[in-house]
CSV table of C-alpha atoms in Angstrom, one decimal:
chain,number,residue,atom,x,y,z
A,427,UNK,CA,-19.9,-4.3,17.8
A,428,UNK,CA,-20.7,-2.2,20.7
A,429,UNK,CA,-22.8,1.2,20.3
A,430,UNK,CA,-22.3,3.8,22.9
A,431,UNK,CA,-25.1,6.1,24.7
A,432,UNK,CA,-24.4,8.9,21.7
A,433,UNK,CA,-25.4,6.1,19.4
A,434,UNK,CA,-29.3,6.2,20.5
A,435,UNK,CA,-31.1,6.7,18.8
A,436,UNK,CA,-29.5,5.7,15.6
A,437,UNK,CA,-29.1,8.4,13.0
A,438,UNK,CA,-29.1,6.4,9.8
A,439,UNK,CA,-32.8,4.7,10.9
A,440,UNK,CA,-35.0,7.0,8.8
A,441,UNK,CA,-32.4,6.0,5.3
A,442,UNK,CA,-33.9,4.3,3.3
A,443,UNK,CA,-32.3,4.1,0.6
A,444,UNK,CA,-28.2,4.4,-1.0
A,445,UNK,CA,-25.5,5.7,-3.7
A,446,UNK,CA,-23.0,3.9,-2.9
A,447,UNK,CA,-19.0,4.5,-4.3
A,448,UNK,CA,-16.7,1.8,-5.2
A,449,UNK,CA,-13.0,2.9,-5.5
A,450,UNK,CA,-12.3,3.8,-1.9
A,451,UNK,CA,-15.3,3.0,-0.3
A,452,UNK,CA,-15.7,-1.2,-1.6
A,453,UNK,CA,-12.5,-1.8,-2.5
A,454,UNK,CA,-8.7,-0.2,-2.9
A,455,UNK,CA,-6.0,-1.2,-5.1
A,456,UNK,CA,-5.3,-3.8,-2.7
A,457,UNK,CA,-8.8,-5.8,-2.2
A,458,UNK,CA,-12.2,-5.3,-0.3
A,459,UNK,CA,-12.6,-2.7,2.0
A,460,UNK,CA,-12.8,-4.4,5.7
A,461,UNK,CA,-16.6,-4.9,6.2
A,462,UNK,CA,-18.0,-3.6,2.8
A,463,UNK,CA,-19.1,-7.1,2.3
A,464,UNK,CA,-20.8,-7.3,5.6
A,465,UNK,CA,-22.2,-4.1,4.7
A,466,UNK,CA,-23.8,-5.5,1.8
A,467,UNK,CA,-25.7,-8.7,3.1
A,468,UNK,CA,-26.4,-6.5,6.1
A,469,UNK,CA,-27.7,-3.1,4.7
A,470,UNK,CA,-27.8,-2.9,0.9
A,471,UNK,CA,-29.5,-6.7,0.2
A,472,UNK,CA,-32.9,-5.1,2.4
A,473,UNK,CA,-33.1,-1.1,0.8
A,474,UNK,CA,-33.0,0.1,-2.5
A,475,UNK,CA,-29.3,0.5,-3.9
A,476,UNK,CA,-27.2,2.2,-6.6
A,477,UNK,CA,-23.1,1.7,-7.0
A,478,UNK,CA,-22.3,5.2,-9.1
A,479,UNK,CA,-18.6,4.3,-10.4
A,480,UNK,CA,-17.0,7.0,-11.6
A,481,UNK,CA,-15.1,4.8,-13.8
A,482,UNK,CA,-14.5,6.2,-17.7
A,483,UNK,CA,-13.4,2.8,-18.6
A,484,UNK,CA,-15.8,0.1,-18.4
A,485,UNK,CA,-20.0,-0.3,-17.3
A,486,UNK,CA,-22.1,-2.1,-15.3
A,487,UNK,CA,-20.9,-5.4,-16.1
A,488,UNK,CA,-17.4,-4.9,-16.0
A,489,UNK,CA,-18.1,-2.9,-12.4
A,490,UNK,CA,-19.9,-6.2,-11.6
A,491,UNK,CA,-16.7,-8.3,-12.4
A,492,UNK,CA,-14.7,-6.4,-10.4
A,493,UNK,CA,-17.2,-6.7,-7.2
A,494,UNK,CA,-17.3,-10.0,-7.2
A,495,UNK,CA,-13.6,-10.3,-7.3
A,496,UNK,CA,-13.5,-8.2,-4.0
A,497,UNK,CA,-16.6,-10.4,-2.4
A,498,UNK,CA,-20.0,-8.9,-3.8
A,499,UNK,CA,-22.1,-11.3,-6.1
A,500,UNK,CA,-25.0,-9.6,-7.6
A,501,UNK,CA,-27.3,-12.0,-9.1
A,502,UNK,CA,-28.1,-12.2,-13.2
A,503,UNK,CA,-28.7,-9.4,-15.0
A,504,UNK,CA,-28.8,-7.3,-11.8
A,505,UNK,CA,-26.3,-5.1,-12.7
A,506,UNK,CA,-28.9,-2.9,-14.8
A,507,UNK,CA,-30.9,-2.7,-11.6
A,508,UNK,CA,-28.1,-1.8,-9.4
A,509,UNK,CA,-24.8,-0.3,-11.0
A,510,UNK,CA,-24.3,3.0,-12.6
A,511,UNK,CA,-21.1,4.3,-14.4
A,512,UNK,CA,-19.7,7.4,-15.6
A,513,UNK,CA,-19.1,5.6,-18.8
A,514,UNK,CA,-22.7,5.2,-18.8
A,515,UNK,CA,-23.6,8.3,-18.3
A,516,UNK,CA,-21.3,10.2,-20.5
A,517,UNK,CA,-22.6,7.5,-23.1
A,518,UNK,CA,-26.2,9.0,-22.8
A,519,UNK,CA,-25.1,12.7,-22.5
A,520,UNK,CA,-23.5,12.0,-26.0
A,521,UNK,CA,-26.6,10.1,-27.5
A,522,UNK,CA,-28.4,13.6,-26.6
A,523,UNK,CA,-26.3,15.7,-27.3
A,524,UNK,CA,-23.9,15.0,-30.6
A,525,UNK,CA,-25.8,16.0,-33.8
A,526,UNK,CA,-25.6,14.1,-36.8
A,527,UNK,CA,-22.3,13.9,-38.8
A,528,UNK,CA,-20.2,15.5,-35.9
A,529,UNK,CA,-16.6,15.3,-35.8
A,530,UNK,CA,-15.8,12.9,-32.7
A,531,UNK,CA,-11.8,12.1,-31.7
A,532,UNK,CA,-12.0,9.5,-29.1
A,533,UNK,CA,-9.3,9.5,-26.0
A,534,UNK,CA,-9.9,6.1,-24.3
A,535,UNK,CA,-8.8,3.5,-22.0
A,536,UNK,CA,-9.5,0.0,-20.4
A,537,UNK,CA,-9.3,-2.7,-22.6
A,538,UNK,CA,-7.8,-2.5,-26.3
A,539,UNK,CA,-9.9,-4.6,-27.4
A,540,UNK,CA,-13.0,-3.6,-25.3
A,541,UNK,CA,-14.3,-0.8,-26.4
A,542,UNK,CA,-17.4,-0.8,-24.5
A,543,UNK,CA,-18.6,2.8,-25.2
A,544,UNK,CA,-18.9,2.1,-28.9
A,545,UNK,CA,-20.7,-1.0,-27.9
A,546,UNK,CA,-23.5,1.2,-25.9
A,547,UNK,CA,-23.5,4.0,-28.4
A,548,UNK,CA,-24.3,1.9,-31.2
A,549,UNK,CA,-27.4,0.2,-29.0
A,550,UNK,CA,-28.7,3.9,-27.9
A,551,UNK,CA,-28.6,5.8,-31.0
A,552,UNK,CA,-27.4,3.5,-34.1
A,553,UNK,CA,-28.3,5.6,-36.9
A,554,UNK,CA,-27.0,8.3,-35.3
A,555,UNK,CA,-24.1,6.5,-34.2
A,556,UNK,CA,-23.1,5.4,-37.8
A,557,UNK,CA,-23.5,9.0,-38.9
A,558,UNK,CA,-20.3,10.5,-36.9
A,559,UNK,CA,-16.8,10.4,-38.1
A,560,UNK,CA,-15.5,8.8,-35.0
A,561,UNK,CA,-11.2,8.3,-35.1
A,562,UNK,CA,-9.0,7.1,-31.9
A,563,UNK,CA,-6.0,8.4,-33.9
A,564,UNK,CA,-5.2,11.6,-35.6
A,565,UNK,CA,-2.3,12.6,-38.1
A,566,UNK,CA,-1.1,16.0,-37.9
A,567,UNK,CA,-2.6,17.0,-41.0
A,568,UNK,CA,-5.9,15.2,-40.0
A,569,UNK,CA,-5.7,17.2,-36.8
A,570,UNK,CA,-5.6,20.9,-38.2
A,571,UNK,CA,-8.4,20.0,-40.6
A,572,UNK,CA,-10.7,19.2,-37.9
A,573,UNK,CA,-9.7,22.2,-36.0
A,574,UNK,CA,-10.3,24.3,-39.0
A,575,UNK,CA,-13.7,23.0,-39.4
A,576,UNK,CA,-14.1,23.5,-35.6
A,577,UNK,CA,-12.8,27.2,-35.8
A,578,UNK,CA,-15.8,27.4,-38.8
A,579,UNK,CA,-18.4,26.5,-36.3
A,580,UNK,CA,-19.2,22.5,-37.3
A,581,UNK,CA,-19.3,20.2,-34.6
A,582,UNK,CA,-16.1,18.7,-33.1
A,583,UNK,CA,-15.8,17.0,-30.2
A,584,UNK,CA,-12.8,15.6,-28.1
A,585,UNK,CA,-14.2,13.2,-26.0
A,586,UNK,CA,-12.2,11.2,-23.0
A,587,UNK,CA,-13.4,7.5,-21.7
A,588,UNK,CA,-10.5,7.3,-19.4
A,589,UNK,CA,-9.5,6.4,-15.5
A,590,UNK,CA,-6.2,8.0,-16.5
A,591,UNK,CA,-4.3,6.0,-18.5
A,592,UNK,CA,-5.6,5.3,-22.1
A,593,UNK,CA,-4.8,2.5,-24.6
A,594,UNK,CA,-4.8,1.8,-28.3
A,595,UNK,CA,-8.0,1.5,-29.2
A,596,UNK,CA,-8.3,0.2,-32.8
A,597,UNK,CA,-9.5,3.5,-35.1
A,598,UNK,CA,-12.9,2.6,-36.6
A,599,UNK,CA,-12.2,4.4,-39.7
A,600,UNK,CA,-8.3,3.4,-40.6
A,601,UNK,CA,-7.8,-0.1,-38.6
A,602,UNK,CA,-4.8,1.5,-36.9
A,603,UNK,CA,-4.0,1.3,-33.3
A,604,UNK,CA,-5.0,4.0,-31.6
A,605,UNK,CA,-2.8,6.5,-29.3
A,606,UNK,CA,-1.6,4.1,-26.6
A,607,UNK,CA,0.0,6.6,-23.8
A,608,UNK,CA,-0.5,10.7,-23.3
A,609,UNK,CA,2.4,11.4,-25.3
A,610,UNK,CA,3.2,15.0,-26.7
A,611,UNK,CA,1.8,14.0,-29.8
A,612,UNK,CA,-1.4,13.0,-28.3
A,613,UNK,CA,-1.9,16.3,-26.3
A,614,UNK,CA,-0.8,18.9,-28.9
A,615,UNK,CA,-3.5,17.5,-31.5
A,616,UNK,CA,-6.4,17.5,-28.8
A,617,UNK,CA,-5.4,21.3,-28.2
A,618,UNK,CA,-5.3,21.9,-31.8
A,619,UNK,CA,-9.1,20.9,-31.7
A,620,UNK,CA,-10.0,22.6,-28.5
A,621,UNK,CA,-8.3,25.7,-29.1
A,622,UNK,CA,-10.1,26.6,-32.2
A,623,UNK,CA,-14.0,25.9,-30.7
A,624,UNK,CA,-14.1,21.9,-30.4
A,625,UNK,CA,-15.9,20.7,-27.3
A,626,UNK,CA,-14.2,18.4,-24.5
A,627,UNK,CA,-16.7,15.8,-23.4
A,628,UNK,CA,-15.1,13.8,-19.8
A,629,UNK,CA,-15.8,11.1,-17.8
A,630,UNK,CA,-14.9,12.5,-14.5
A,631,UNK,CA,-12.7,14.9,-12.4
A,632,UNK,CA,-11.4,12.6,-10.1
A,633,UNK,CA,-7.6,14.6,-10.2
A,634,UNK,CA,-5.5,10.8,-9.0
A,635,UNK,CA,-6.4,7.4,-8.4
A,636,UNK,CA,-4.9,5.0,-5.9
A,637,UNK,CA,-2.5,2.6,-6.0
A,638,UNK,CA,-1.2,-0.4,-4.2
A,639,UNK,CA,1.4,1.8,-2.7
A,640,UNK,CA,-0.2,4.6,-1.8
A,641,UNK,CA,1.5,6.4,-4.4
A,642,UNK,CA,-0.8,8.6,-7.0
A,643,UNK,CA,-1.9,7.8,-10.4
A,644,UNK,CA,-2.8,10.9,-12.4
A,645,UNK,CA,-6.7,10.4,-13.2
A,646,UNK,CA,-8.5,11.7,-15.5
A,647,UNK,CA,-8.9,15.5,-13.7
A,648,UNK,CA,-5.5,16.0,-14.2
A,649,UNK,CA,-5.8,16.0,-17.8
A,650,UNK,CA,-9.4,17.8,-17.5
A,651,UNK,CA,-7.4,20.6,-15.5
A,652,UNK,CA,-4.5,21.2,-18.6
A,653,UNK,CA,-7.0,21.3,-21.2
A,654,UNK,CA,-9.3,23.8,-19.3
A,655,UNK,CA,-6.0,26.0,-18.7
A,656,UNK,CA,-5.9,26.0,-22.6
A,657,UNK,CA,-9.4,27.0,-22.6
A,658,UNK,CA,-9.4,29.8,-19.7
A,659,UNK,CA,-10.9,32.6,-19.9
A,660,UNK,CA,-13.5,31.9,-22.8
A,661,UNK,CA,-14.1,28.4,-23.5
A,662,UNK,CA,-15.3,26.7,-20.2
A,663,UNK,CA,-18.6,26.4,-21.1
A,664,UNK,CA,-17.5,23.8,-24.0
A,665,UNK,CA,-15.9,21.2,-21.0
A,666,UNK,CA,-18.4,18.9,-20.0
A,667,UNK,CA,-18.3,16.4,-17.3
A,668,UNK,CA,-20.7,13.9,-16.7
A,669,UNK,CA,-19.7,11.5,-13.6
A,670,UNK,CA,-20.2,12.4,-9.9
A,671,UNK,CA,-19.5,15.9,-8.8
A,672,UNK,CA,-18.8,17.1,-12.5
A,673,UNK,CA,-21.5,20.2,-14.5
A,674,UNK,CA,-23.3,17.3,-16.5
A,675,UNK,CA,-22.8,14.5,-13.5
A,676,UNK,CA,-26.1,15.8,-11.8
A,677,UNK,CA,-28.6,14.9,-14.7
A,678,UNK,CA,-26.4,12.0,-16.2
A,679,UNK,CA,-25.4,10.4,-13.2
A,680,UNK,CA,-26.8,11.0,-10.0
A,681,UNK,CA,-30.3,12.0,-11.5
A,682,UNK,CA,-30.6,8.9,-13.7
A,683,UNK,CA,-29.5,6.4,-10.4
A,684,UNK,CA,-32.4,8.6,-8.6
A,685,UNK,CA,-34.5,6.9,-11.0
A,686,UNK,CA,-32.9,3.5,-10.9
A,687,UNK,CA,-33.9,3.8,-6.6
A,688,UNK,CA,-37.9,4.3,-7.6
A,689,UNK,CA,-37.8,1.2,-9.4
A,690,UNK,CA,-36.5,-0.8,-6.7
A,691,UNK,CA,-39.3,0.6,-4.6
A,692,UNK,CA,-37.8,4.0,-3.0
A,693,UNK,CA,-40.9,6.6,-2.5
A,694,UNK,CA,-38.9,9.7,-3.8
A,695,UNK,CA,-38.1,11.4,-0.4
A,696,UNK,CA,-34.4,12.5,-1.0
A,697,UNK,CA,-33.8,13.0,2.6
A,698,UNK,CA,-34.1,9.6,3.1
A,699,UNK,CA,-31.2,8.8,0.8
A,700,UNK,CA,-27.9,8.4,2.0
A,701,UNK,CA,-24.4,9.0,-0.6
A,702,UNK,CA,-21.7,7.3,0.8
A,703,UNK,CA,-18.1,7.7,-0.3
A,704,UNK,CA,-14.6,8.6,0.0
A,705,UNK,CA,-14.0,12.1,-1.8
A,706,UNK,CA,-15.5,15.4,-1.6
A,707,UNK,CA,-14.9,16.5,-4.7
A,708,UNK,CA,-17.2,14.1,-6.2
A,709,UNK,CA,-19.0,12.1,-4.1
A,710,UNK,CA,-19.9,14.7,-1.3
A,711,UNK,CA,-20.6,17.3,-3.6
A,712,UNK,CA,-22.8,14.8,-6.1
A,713,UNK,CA,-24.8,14.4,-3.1
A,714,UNK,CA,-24.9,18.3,-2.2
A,715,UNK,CA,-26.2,19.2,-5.8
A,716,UNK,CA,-28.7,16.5,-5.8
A,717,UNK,CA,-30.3,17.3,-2.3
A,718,UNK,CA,-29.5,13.9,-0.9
A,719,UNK,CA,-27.7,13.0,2.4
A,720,UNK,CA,-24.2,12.5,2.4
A,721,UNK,CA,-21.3,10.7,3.8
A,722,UNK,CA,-17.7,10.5,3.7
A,723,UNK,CA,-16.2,7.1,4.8
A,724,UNK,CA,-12.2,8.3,5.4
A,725,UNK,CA,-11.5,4.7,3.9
A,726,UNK,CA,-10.2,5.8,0.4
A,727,UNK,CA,-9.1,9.3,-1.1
A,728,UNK,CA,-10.0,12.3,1.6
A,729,UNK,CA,-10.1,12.2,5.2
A,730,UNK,CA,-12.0,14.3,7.4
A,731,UNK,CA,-10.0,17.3,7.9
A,732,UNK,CA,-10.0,18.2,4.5
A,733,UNK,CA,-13.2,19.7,4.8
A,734,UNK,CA,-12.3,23.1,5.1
A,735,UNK,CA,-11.1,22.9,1.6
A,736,UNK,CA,-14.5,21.5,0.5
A,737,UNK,CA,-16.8,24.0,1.6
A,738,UNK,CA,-19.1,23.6,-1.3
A,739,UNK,CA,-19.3,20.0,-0.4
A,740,UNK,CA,-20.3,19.2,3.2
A,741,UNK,CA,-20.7,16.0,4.6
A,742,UNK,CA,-23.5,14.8,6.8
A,743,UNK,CA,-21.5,12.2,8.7
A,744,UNK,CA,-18.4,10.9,8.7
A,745,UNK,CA,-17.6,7.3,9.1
A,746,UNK,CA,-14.0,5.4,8.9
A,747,UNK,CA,-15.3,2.7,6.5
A,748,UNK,CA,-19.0,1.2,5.6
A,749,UNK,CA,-18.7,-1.2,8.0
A,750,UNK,CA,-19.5,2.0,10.6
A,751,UNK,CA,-22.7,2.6,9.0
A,752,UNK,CA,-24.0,-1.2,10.0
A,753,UNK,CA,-27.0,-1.0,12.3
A,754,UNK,CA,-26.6,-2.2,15.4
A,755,UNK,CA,-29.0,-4.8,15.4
A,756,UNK,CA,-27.5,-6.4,12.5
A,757,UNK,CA,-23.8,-6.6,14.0
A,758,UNK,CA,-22.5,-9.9,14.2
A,759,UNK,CA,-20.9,-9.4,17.8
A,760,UNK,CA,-22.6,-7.1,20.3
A,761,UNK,CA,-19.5,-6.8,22.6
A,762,UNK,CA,-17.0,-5.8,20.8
A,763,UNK,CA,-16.4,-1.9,21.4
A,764,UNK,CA,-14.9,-0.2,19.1
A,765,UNK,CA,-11.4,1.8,18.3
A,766,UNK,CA,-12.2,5.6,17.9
A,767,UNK,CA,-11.4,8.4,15.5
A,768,UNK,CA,-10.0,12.2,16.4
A,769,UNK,CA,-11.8,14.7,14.5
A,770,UNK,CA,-10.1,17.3,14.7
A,771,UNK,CA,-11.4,20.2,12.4
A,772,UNK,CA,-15.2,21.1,11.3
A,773,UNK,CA,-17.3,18.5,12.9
A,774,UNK,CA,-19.8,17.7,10.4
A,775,UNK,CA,-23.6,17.0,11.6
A,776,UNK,CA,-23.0,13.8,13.1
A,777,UNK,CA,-19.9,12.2,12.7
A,778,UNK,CA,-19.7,8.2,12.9
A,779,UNK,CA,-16.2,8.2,14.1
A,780,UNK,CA,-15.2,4.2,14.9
A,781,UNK,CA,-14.8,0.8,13.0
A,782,UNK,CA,-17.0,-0.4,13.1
A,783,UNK,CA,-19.6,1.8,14.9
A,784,UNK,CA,-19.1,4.2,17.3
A,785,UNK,CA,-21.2,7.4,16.6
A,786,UNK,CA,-21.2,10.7,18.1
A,787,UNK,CA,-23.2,13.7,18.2
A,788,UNK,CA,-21.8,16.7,17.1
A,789,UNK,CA,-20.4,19.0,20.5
A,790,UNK,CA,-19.0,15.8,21.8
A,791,UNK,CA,-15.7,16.1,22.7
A,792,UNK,CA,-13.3,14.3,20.2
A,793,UNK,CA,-11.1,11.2,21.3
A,794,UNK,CA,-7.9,9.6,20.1
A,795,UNK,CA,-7.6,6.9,17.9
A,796,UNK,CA,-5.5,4.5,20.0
A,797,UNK,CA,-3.1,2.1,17.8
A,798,UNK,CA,-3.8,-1.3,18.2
A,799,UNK,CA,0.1,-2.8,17.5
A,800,UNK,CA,2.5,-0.4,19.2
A,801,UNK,CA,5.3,-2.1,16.8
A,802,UNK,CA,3.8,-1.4,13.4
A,803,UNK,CA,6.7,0.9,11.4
A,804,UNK,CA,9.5,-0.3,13.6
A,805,UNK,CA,11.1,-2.2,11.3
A,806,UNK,CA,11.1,0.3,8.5
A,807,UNK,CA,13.9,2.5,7.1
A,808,UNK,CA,13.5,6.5,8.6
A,809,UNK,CA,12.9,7.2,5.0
A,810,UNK,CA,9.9,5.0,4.5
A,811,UNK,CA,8.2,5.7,8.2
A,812,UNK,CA,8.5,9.3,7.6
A,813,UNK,CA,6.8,9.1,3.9
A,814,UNK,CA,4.2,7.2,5.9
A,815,UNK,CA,3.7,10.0,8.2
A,816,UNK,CA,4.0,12.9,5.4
A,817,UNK,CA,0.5,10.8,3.5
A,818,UNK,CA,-0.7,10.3,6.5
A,819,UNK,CA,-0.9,14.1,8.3
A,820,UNK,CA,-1.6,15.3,4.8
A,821,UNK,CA,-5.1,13.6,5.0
A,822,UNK,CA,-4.5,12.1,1.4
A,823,UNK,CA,-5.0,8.8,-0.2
A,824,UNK,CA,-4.4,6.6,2.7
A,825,UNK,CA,-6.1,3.4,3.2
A,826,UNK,CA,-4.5,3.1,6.3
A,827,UNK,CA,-6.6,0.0,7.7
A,828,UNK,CA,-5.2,-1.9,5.1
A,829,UNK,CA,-2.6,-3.7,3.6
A,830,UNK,CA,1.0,-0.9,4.5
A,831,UNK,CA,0.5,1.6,7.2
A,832,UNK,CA,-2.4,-1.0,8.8
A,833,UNK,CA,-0.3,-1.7,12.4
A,834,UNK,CA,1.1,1.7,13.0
A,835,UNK,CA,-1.7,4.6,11.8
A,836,UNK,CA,-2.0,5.7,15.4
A,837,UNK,CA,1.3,6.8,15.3
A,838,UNK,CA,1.4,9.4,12.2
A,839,UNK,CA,-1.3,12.5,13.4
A,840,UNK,CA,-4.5,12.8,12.8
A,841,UNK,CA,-6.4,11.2,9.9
């Protein structure tokens, strides 16, 4: 990969250390991002890493699963060294924060019959554990008790393990199958509870999640958002949100992986740590709250030019994917030069602007990406190339470099 003259010398030499997202930034809906893998052996494998998932739906071994599906293998056991989930974290902000006895109604998905945050609440705090009346289903007469005793100050929780979608996890207490889908039913007993003083304990903010067709899956924000409408103006200080970029995520999540880097050998210096993902909202502003470096690859969620509407979250550098933050020296082939990237709104610090490496110093003038296959979209129906150029001038969930939309995103405006 060729570096120009801007690149020297080269502006992520003093890192020494990573946070690294996954969905967006390793892999999409579709498979690995293009050079994450190469990122790994070349960058991650020789500094002190942490992958912080924002996942609500499974930990560190099911995060490890899925990397090696998409081309990562961690060794044994060395997902507790080196992956860190907002399931995980929410897990712990629970353990320290549920009194005995409390009222807990469990929205959760993943796996029916994987219920892996019981699992890790029972190894942190098992007598506590067994004291709370935990249920995954509620009956309508069930629900205004609890929201009575919630109205009389006793401790009632909602809490939401969820990417989105949620499934039917068995109830501990009755053996029934738990809600299966965000149904009317579902929603109007959870507002019951929160409206009359319970608490809503989250996994993350993250308001859609991709999918193989670019289209948008609601996430977990988007049901964080309704129930904080219910609670506006008085009860926001009972929502709390412990992955990336959320009020508890700080302590929980970033904080905790903080301490995961020392133990690998990082000296504590957090302007030598770099996060590296695909959203602002999240990842970018995880990174802002915790005083560490941060980078948005435009690979996954948010692009660039959304920055303006993140001004509480600004990135460091900018990069089109991982494989732009390889160092030189450790690029496979020194002659390739790259394609480049227009910037064309709020040039961040240092933007590295090509896949997979061209870097530029901010003041230099932006240049156009150029498309590579002057064909790509010629095929398609009006109706489909001009969906494709909506997404794409919107800035929003494109993973343009992959899979649809790879042969013709030069043609669609900027990125």
């Amino acid at each position: 990969v060729y570096v120009d003259d801007s690149a020297d010398p080269w502006p992520l030499g003093d890192i020494e250390a990573y946070l690294i997202d996954l969905d967006g930034t390793i892999y999409s809906p579709t498979g690995p991002i293009e050079g994450a893998a190469e990122f790994y052996a070349a960058v991650l494998r020789h500094k002190p890493h942490v992958f912080l998932s924002n996942t609500g739906a499974k930990g560190a071994d099911g995060v490890r699963a899925k990397l090696s599906r998409n081309g990562i293998i961690l060794g044994p056991g060395s997902q507790e060294r080196h992956i860190w989930t907002a399931t995980q974290a929410q897990c712990r902000f629970l353990a320290d924060t549920l009194p005995p006895a409390a009222r807990v109604f469990v929205i959760a998905g993943g796996n029916r019959g994987d219920a892996f945050w019981r699992a890790r609440l029972q190894a942190l705090v098992p007598q506590l554990f067994s004291s709370w009346y935990i249920r995954t289903t509620l009956d309508d007469g069930t629900a205004r008790e609890w929201a009575a005793a919630a109205a009389a100050g006793r401790p009632v929780y909602v809490v939401l393990f969820s990417d989105g979608s949620i499934s039917a996890m068995t109830d501990p207490r009755t053996g029934e199958a738990g809600f299966a889908d965000w149904s009317y039913d579902v929603i109007k007993k959870t507002s019951f509870l929160l409206s009359h003083g319970a608490h809503l304990i989250a996994t993350a903010e993250d308001a859609f999640n991709p999918s193989t067709d670019n289209m948008p899956l609601p996430g977990p924000g988007m049901f964080c958002a309704m129930f904080r409408a219910l609670l506006h103006p008085s009860g926001g200080d009972r929502i709390h949100v412990c992955g990336k970029g959320g009020g508890q995520g700080n302590q929980y999540m970033v904080e905790h992986a903080l301490g995961m880097l020392r133990q690998q050998g990082w000296g504590g210096d957090r302007s030598r740590v770099l996060i590296v993902g695909d959203r602002f909202d999240t990842d970018v502003r995880a990174g802002s709250l915790a005083g560490v470096r941060t980078c948005l690859v435009e690979s996954g969620c948010h692009q660039h030019a959304l920055q303006p509407h993140f001004a509480d979250a600004p990135a460091e550098f900018v990069a089109a994917s991982v494989a732009s933050l390889i160092p030189p020296h450790r690029r496979h082939d020194p002659s390739e030069r790259p394609r480049t990237v227009a910037f064309d709104l709020c040039q961040p610090r240092v933007a590295i602007m090509a896949r997979p490496g061209s870097i530029s110093p901010v003041g230099t003038p932006p240049v156009t990406r150029q498309a590579s296959d002057s064909t790509g979209g010629a095929t398609e129906g009006a109706s489909a190339a001009g969906l494709r150029a909506w997404r794409l001038g919107a800035g929003n969930m494109v993973y343009w470099h992959t899979g649809e939309g790879a042969a013709d995103h030069g043609s669609a405006g900027p990125l």
